[in-house]
Short mmCIF file of C-alpha atoms in Angstrom, two decimals:
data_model
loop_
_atom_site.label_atom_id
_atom_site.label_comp_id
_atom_site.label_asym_id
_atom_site.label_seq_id
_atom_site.Cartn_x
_atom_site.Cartn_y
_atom_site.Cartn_z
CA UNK I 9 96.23 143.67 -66.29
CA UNK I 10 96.77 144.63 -62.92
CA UNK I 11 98.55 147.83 -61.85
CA UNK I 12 97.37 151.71 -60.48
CA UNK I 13 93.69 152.52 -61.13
CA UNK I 14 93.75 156.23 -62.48
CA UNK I 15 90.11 157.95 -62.10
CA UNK I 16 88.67 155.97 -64.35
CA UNK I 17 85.11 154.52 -63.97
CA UNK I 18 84.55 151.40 -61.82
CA UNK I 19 82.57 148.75 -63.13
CA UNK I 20 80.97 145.87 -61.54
CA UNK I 21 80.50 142.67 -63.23
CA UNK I 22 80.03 138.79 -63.17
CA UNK I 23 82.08 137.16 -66.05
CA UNK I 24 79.38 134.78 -66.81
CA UNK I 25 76.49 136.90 -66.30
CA UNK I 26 75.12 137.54 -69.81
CA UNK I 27 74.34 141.07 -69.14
CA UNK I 28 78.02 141.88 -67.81
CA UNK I 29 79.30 140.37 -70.78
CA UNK I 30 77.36 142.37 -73.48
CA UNK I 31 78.54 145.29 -71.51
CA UNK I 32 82.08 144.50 -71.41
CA UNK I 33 82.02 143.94 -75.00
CA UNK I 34 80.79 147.22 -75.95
CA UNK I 35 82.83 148.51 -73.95
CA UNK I 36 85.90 146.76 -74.83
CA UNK I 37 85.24 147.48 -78.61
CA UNK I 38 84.66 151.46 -77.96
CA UNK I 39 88.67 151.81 -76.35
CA UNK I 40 87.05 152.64 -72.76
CA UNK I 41 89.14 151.28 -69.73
CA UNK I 42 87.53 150.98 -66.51
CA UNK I 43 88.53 149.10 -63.28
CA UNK I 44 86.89 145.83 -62.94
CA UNK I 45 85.80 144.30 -59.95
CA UNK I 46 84.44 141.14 -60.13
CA UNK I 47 81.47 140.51 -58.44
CA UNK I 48 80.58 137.18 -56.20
CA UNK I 49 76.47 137.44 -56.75
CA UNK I 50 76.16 135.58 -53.69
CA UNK I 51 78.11 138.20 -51.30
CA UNK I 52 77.83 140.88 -53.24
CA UNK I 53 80.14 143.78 -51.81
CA UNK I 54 78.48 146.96 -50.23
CA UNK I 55 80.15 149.42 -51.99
CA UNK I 56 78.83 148.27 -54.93
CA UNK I 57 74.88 148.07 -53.30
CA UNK I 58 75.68 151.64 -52.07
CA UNK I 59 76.50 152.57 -56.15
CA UNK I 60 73.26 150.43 -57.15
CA UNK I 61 70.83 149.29 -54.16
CA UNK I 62 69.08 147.11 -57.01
CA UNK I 63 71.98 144.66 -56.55
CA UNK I 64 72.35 143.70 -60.18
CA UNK I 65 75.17 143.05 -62.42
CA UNK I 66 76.65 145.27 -64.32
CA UNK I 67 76.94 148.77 -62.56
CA UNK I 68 79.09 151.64 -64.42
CA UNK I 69 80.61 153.59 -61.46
CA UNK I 70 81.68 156.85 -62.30
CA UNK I 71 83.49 157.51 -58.66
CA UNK I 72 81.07 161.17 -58.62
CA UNK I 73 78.03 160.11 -57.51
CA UNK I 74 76.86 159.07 -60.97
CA UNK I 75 76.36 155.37 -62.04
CA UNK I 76 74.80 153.42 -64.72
CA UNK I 77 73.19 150.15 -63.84
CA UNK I 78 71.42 148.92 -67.08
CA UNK I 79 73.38 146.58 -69.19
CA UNK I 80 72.18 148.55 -72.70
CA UNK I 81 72.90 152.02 -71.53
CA UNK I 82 76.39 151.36 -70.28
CA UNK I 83 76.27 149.89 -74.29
CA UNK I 84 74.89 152.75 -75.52
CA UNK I 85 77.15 155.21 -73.40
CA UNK I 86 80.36 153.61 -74.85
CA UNK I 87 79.47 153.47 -78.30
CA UNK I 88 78.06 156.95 -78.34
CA UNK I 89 81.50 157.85 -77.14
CA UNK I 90 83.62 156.02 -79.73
CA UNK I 91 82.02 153.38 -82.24
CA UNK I 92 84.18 152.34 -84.80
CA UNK I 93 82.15 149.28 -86.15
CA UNK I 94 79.16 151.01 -86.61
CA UNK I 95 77.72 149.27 -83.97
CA UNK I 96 74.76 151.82 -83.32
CA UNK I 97 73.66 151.45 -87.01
CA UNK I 98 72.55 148.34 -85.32
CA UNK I 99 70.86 149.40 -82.46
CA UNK I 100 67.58 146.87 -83.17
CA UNK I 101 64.87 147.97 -80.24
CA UNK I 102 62.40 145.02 -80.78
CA UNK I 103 64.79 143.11 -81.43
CA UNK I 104 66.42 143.45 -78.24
CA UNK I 105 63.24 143.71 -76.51
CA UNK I 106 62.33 140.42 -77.63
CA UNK I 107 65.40 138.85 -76.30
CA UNK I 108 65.39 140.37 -73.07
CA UNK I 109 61.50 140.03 -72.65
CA UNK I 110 60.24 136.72 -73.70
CA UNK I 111 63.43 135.15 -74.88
CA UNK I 112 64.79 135.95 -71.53
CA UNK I 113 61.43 134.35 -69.77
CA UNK I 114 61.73 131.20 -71.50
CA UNK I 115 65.73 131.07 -71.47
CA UNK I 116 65.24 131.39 -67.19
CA UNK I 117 62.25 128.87 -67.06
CA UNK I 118 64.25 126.21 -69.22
CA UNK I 119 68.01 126.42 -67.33
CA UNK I 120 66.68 127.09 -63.53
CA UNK I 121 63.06 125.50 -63.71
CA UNK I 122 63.63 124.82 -59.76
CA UNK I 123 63.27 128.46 -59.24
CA UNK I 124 59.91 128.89 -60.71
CA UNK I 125 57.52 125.92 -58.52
CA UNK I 126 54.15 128.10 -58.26
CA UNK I 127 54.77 128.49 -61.98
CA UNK I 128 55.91 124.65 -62.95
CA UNK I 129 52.81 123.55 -60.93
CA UNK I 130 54.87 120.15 -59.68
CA UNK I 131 55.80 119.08 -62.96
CA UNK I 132 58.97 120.80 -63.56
CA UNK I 133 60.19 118.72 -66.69
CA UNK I 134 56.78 119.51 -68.40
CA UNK I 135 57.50 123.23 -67.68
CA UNK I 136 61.14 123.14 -68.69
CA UNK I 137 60.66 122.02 -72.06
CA UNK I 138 57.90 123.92 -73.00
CA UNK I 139 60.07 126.93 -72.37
CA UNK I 140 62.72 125.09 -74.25
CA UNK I 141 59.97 125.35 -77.03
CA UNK I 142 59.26 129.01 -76.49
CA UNK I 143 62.50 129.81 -77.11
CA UNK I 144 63.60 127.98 -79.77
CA UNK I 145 60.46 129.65 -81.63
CA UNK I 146 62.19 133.17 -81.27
CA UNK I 147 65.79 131.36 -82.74
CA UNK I 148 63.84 130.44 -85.79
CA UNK I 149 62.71 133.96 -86.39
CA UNK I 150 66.90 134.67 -85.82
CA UNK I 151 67.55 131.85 -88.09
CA UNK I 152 65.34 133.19 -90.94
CA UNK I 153 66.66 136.59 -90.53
CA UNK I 154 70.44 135.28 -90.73
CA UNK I 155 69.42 133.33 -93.39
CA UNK I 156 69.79 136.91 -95.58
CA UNK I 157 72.92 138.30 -93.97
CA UNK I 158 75.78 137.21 -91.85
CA UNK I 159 74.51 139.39 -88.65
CA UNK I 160 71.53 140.51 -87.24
CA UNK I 161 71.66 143.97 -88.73
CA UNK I 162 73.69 143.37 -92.18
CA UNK I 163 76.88 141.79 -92.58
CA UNK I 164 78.91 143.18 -89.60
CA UNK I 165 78.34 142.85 -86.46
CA UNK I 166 76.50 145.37 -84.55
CA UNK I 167 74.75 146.42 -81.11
CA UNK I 168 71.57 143.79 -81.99
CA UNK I 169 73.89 140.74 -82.54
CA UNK I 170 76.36 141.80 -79.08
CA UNK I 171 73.11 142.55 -77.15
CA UNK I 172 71.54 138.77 -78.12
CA UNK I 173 74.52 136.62 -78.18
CA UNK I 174 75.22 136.00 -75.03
CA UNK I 175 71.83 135.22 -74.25
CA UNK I 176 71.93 132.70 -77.36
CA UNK I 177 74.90 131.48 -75.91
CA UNK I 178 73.68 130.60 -72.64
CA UNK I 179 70.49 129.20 -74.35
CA UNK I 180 72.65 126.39 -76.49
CA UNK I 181 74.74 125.71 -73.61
CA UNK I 182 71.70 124.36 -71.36
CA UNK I 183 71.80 121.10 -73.49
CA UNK I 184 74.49 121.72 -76.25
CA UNK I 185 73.53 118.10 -77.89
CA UNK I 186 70.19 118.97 -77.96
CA UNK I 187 70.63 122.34 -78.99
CA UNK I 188 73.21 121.00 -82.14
CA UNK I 189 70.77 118.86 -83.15
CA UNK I 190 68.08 121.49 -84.14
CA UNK I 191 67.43 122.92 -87.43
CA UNK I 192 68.95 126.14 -86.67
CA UNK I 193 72.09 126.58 -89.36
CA UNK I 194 72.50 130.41 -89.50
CA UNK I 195 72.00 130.97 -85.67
CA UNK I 196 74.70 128.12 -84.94
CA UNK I 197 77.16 129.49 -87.82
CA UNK I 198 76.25 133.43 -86.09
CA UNK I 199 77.00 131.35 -82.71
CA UNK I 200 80.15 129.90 -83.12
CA UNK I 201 81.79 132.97 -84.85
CA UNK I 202 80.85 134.99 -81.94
CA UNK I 203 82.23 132.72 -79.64
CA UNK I 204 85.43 132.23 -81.88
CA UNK I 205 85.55 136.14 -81.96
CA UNK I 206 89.07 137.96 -80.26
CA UNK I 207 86.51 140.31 -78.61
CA UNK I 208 84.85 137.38 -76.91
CA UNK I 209 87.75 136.11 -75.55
CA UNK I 210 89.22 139.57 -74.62
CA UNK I 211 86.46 140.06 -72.27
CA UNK I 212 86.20 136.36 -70.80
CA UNK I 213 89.25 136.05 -68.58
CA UNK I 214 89.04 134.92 -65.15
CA UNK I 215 89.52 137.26 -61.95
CA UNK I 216 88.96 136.49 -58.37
CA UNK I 217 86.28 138.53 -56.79
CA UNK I 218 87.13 141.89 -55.61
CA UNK I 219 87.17 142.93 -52.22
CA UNK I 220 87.58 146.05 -50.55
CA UNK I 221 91.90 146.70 -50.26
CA UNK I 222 92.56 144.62 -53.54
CA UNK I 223 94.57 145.92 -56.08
CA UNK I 224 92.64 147.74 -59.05
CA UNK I 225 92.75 145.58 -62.26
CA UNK I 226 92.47 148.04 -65.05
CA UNK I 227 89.64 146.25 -67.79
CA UNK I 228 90.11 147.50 -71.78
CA UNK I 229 91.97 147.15 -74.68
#
């Protein structure tokens, strides 16, 4: 909703950036309201660069000089605050290394192979699906693991499965027919109830992107 920002932290973010939205989620689910300003990645605004000169999304402006600009500490900031799923029980390191290391790799090389030419060597189709088939290797390690409970971590959901899923997400969505089509039941069940989830769609709603002068939009439950 939109009304009078009180001091509360301001936080950059892309709504389809995959690292914005595990963010928002975590801290959505641990009661923290923060003023969003959505970010257009390709004019990003300077007040933001002067928070975070990296120029990534999301940045967790605290208005005092201090800022967090890594997607799993502004996760792990919230839920140390207030986590009342348990989420931190779930707190998988490898896991989530694996994701955002060479899932991540493959996931970028499959949906953008344009951006990678030294890499693709001239034949970008070759290149794209064999990081198709990189990935899919690491969702048949998730699949076996889901295979034995309903999340990542146990039966509820928890940091590991928020941290992954939109990464899965974006993964499926490159070529959703293809994607149905594999043998991958318990990743495509985990999938769809994370995308059918109120906290998914609490965070996903549209804004325009922020500019200096705009009216704060206040971001939490």
């Amino acid at each position: 909703m939109t009304e009078t920002a009180p001091s509360v932290p301001v936080l950059y973010s892309f709504r389809r950036c995959p690292y914005a939205m595990r963010a928002r989620m975590a801290l959505w689910i641990a009661g923290e309201t923060v003023e969003l300003r959505e970010v257009k990645l390709a004019a990003k605004p300077p007040e933001m660069l002067e928070a975070s000169p990296k120029g990534t999304v999301p940045v967790l402006d605290f208005r005092d000089g201090s800022v967090i600009d890594e997607s799993l500490a502004i996760m792990r900031w919230a839920l140390h605050r207030n986590d009342p799923e348990g989420w931190l029980a779930g707190d998988d390191e490898a896991l989530i290394a694996r994701n955002d290391g060479p899932f991540k790799r493959a996931l970028d090389r499959y949906k953008y192979p344009t951006r990678y030419p030294d890499e693709a060597g001239g034949d970008e189709e070759t290149f794209r699906l064999d990081h198709r088939t990189h990935g899919l290797a690491v969702l048949h390690d998730l699949d076996a693991r889901l295979g034995s409970s309903a999340q990542l971590c146990g039966d509820s959901r928890a940091l590991a499965d928020i941290a992954l899923f939109p990464f899965v997400r974006q993964f499926a969505n490159t070529d959703r027919e293809w994607f149905d089509a594999q043998g991958l039941p318990h990743v495509q069940e985990w999938l769809e109830g994370h995308l059918a989830s109120d906290l998914f769609a609490s965070v996903m709603p549209k804004f325009a992107p922020w500019k200096a002068g705009d009216e704060p939009v206040l971001f939490g439950p």
